[in-house]
Tab-separated table of C-alpha atoms in Angstrom:
chain	number	residue	atom	x	y	z
A	1	GLN	CA	-12.510	4.736	-9.612
A	2	THR	CA	-12.583	6.540	-6.258
A	3	CYS	CA	-15.353	4.513	-4.703
A	4	ALA	CA	-14.247	1.356	-6.500
A	5	LEU	CA	-10.763	1.232	-4.918
A	6	PRO	CA	-11.744	-0.630	-1.708
A	7	ILE	CA	-13.941	-3.043	-3.706
A	8	SER	CA	-11.179	-3.638	-6.277
A	9	PHE	CA	-8.691	-4.210	-3.473
A	10	MET	CA	-10.835	-6.899	-1.839
A	11	LYS	CA	-11.615	-8.638	-5.152
A	12	VAL	CA	-7.893	-9.057	-5.926
A	13	TYR	CA	-7.016	-9.795	-2.287
A	14	GLU	CA	-9.392	-12.769	-2.233
A	15	LYS	CA	-7.706	-14.256	-5.335
A	16	ALA	CA	-4.097	-13.446	-4.372
A	17	SER	CA	-1.622	-15.897	-2.838
A	18	PRO	CA	-0.992	-15.532	0.925
A	19	THR	CA	2.381	-13.889	0.206
A	20	MET	CA	0.832	-11.405	-2.239
A	21	GLN	CA	-1.835	-10.675	0.383
A	22	CYS	CA	0.921	-9.676	2.830
A	23	MET	CA	2.452	-7.410	0.180
A	24	MET	CA	-0.950	-5.863	-0.545
A	25	ASP	CA	-1.488	-5.228	3.159
A	26	LEU	CA	1.869	-3.452	3.423
A	27	ALA	CA	1.098	-1.313	0.369
A	28	GLN	CA	-2.367	-0.415	1.609
A	29	MET	CA	-1.228	0.346	5.161
A	30	ASN	CA	1.943	2.283	4.366
A	31	GLY	CA	1.641	3.531	0.801
A	32	SER	CA	4.637	1.354	-0.093
A	33	ARG	CA	5.642	0.763	-3.684
A	34	ARG	CA	6.452	-2.655	-5.106
A	35	GLY	CA	10.233	-2.060	-4.964
A	36	MET	CA	10.084	-0.909	-1.329
A	37	ILE	CA	8.317	-4.124	-0.370
A	38	LEU	CA	10.573	-6.425	-2.387
A	39	ARG	CA	13.634	-4.806	-0.785
A	40	LEU	CA	12.498	-5.467	2.787
A	41	SER	CA	15.106	-7.526	4.645
A	42	LEU	CA	14.846	-9.533	7.839
A	43	ALA	CA	16.723	-6.719	9.607
A	44	ASP	CA	14.099	-4.201	8.397
A	45	VAL	CA	11.335	-6.137	10.152
A	46	ALA	CA	13.162	-7.226	13.314
A	47	ALA	CA	10.665	-7.604	16.157
A	48	THR	CA	13.052	-5.838	18.541
A	49	GLY	CA	13.215	-2.756	16.305
A	50	PRO	CA	10.941	0.305	16.468
A	51	GLY	CA	8.919	-0.838	13.455
A	52	VAL	CA	9.364	-1.687	9.778
A	53	TRP	CA	12.042	0.200	7.843
A	54	PHE	CA	11.266	0.869	4.177
A	55	THR	CA	13.980	2.014	1.762
A	56	LEU	CA	12.504	4.561	-0.608
A	57	ASN	CA	12.659	3.949	-4.347
A	58	LYS	CA	13.478	7.408	-5.580
A	59	ARG	CA	16.968	8.620	-4.797
A	60	ARG	CA	19.815	10.422	-6.489
A	61	ARG	CA	22.763	8.431	-7.741
A	62	ASN	CA	25.498	7.947	-5.110
A	63	ALA	CA	23.225	9.424	-2.424
A	64	THR	CA	22.603	7.555	0.808
A	65	PRO	CA	19.277	5.707	0.467
A	66	LYS	CA	16.475	7.424	2.333
A	67	ARG	CA	14.528	5.278	4.762
A	68	LYS	CA	11.063	5.588	6.245
A	69	LEU	CA	9.909	4.026	9.505
A	70	ALA	CA	6.441	2.535	9.932
A	71	PRO	CA	6.097	2.193	13.738
A	72	TRP	CA	4.645	-1.058	15.022
A	73	THR	CA	0.888	-1.401	15.293
A	74	ASP	CA	-1.029	-4.606	16.011
A	75	ASP	CA	-2.041	-4.855	12.339
A	76	LEU	CA	1.516	-4.293	11.106
A	77	ARG	CA	2.886	-6.929	13.500
A	78	ASP	CA	0.229	-9.355	12.270
A	79	VAL	CA	1.174	-8.835	8.597
A	80	ILE	CA	4.908	-9.242	9.278
A	81	GLN	CA	4.299	-12.338	11.413
A	82	ARG	CA	2.270	-13.899	8.590
A	83	ALA	CA	5.032	-13.046	6.106
A	84	LEU	CA	7.677	-14.631	8.346
A	85	GLU	CA	5.592	-17.794	8.783
A	86	LEU	CA	5.133	-18.075	5.006
A	87	ARG	CA	8.890	-17.576	4.603
A	88	ASP	CA	9.589	-20.411	7.056
A	89	LYS	CA	7.311	-22.729	5.078
A	90	VAL	CA	9.204	-21.984	1.864
A	91	ARG	CA	12.491	-22.632	3.640
A	92	GLY	CA	11.119	-25.862	5.099
A	93	GLY	CA	11.768	-24.498	8.573
A	94	GLN	CA	15.533	-24.784	8.058
A	95	LYS	CA	17.858	-21.932	8.957
A	96	THR	CA	20.488	-21.340	6.293
A	97	VAL	CA	22.614	-18.573	4.857
A	98	ALA	CA	19.391	-17.226	3.294
A	99	ASP	CA	18.273	-16.285	6.799
A	100	LEU	CA	20.996	-13.700	7.459
A	101	THR	CA	19.598	-10.342	8.575
A	102	THR	CA	20.367	-8.934	5.116
A	103	ALA	CA	18.243	-11.625	3.405
A	104	PRO	CA	14.907	-10.560	1.879
A	105	LEU	CA	11.694	-10.971	3.827
A	106	PHE	CA	9.772	-12.272	0.830
A	107	LEU	CA	10.882	-15.422	-0.984
A	108	ASN	CA	9.200	-17.142	-3.896
A	109	ARG	CA	8.139	-20.814	-3.892
A	110	ARG	CA	11.678	-21.889	-4.729
A	111	GLY	CA	13.089	-20.032	-1.739
A	112	LYS	CA	14.635	-17.321	-3.925
A	113	PRO	CA	14.136	-13.548	-3.679
A	114	TRP	CA	11.186	-12.243	-5.653
A	115	THR	CA	12.056	-10.549	-8.945
A	116	GLU	CA	10.008	-7.717	-10.409
A	117	THR	CA	9.002	-10.030	-13.263
A	118	GLY	CA	7.843	-12.723	-10.830
A	119	PHE	CA	5.959	-10.143	-8.804
A	120	ASN	CA	4.253	-8.691	-11.888
A	121	SER	CA	3.180	-12.186	-13.025
A	122	ALA	CA	1.736	-13.007	-9.581
A	123	TRP	CA	-0.126	-9.683	-9.459
A	124	GLN	CA	-1.549	-10.100	-12.966
A	125	ARG	CA	-2.709	-13.652	-12.174
A	126	ALA	CA	-4.578	-12.408	-9.085
A	127	ALA	CA	-6.045	-9.408	-10.928
A	128	ARG	CA	-7.202	-11.587	-13.861
A	129	ALA	CA	-8.750	-14.114	-11.450
A	130	ALA	CA	-10.610	-11.194	-9.849
A	131	GLY	CA	-12.025	-10.212	-13.246
A	132	PHE	CA	-9.743	-7.281	-14.122
A	133	GLY	CA	-8.186	-6.736	-17.533
A	134	LYS	CA	-4.460	-6.186	-17.984
A	135	HIS	CA	-4.575	-2.397	-17.557
A	136	GLU	CA	-7.539	-1.977	-15.210
A	137	PHE	CA	-6.127	-2.269	-11.695
A	138	TYR	CA	-2.460	-1.868	-10.798
A	139	PHE	CA	-0.514	-2.641	-7.629
A	140	HIS	CA	0.425	1.048	-7.622
A	141	ASP	CA	-3.280	1.844	-7.089
A	142	LEU	CA	-2.840	0.531	-3.540
A	143	LYS	CA	-0.555	3.472	-2.812
A	144	ALA	CA	-3.355	5.792	-3.948
A	145	LYS	CA	-5.734	3.896	-1.656
A	146	ALA	CA	-3.385	4.402	1.307
A	147	ILE	CA	-2.981	8.110	0.605
A	148	THR	CA	-6.701	8.613	-0.012
A	149	GLU	CA	-7.542	6.955	3.310
A	150	SER	CA	-4.966	9.026	5.249
A	151	ALA	CA	-6.387	11.233	8.000
A	152	SER	CA	-5.059	14.480	6.495
A	153	LEU	CA	-3.193	15.887	3.503
A	154	GLU	CA	-0.015	16.072	5.601
A	155	ASP	CA	-0.371	12.432	6.651
A	156	GLY	CA	-0.985	11.472	3.021
A	157	MET	CA	2.138	13.376	1.932
A	158	LYS	CA	4.283	11.506	4.460
A	159	ARG	CA	2.745	8.163	3.529
A	160	GLY	CA	3.377	8.856	-0.150
A	161	ASP	CA	6.870	10.326	0.358
A	162	HIS	CA	5.848	13.540	-1.388
A	163	VAL	CA	7.536	16.913	-1.020
A	164	GLU	CA	4.795	18.868	-2.796
A	165	PRO	CA	1.206	18.777	-1.477
A	166	ARG	CA	0.110	19.448	-5.067
A	167	THR	CA	1.354	15.983	-6.091
A	168	THR	CA	-0.569	14.331	-3.277
A	169	ARG	CA	-3.743	16.237	-4.128
A	170	ARG	CA	-3.583	15.960	-7.925
A	171	VAL	CA	-2.320	12.427	-8.481
A	172	TYR	CA	-3.168	10.341	-5.458
A	173	THR	CA	-6.083	11.726	-3.477
A	174	ARG	CA	-9.117	10.055	-5.007
A	175	LYS	CA	-11.819	10.881	-2.507
A	176	PRO	CA	-14.698	12.810	-4.012
A	177	ASP	CA	-15.015	16.396	-2.785
A	178	SER	CA	-17.470	16.694	0.058
A	179	VAL	CA	-19.263	19.960	0.822
A	180	VAL	CA	-21.673	20.313	3.742
A	181	PRO	CA	-24.950	21.883	2.544
A	182	LEU	CA	-25.695	25.389	3.779
A	183	PRO	CA	-28.812	25.967	5.892
A	184	ARG	CA	-31.890	26.822	3.897
A	185	SER	CA	-32.448	30.510	3.259
A	186	GLU	CA	-34.637	32.207	5.913
A	187	GLU	CA	-36.691	33.988	3.224
A	188	HIS	CA	-37.343	30.718	1.389
A	189	THR	CA	-38.427	28.992	4.617
A	190	SER	CA	-40.796	31.837	5.568
A	191	GLU	CA	-42.378	31.825	2.109
A	192	LEU	CA	-43.038	28.064	2.292
A	193	GLN	CA	-44.604	28.359	5.764
A	194	SER	CA	-46.938	31.166	4.615
A	195	ARG	CA	-48.276	28.909	1.849
A	196	LEU	CA	-49.256	26.161	4.331
C-alpha cells in the first residue's frame, strides 16, 4: 500500500466533487482528519490571519480544545480560495447569517453544514467511481500519506498530532525502508580483477 498511496489519492481525487477535492487537499497537506476539516469555520481561514487554524479531534472532556496552526503557503491559500468560491456558489453569492465568522467553511449543495454521514457518502461515491471497494481506501489514509511524505519523523509527529514517535513510526509511516548499499569488499574486487 506504501507505493500505492499517491496513485490511490489521484484516482479518487479525479472522481471527487470540487468540494471533496478541497477537503482531500487539506488532509494531504496537513494530516487533518475528517472532523478537523468539517469543523473549519470562516474565522479559522480568515485571509488576515497567520494561516488556517485546525481544532484537534482528540481532547479530554471539559478541556479547552487544542488548536493547530497551518501557516499560509501559496498552495494552502489556493485550496482555501477554491473552497470559499465553492461556498459562494452554494450560497448563490448572497451574504446571510450563514456567513458569520463562526459559520462552517464547507457547506453541502443545500447550503447546510456537512454532516459526517453526508461526508462519508460523498467519499464512498468518489472511491467507488475510482474503482475501490468499500474497505479498500479510506479518507484517513490521506493522513498517513501526509505523515509519510513529511520531511522528518519530528515533522510527521507534529503533522499527525502525535506525542509518541512510536505511533508515528508504527501506524502512519508507510515509506519502505531504504538502505544505501555498502561499497564492494576490497578482497572481492581484487579477486575479480585477477581473473580478468
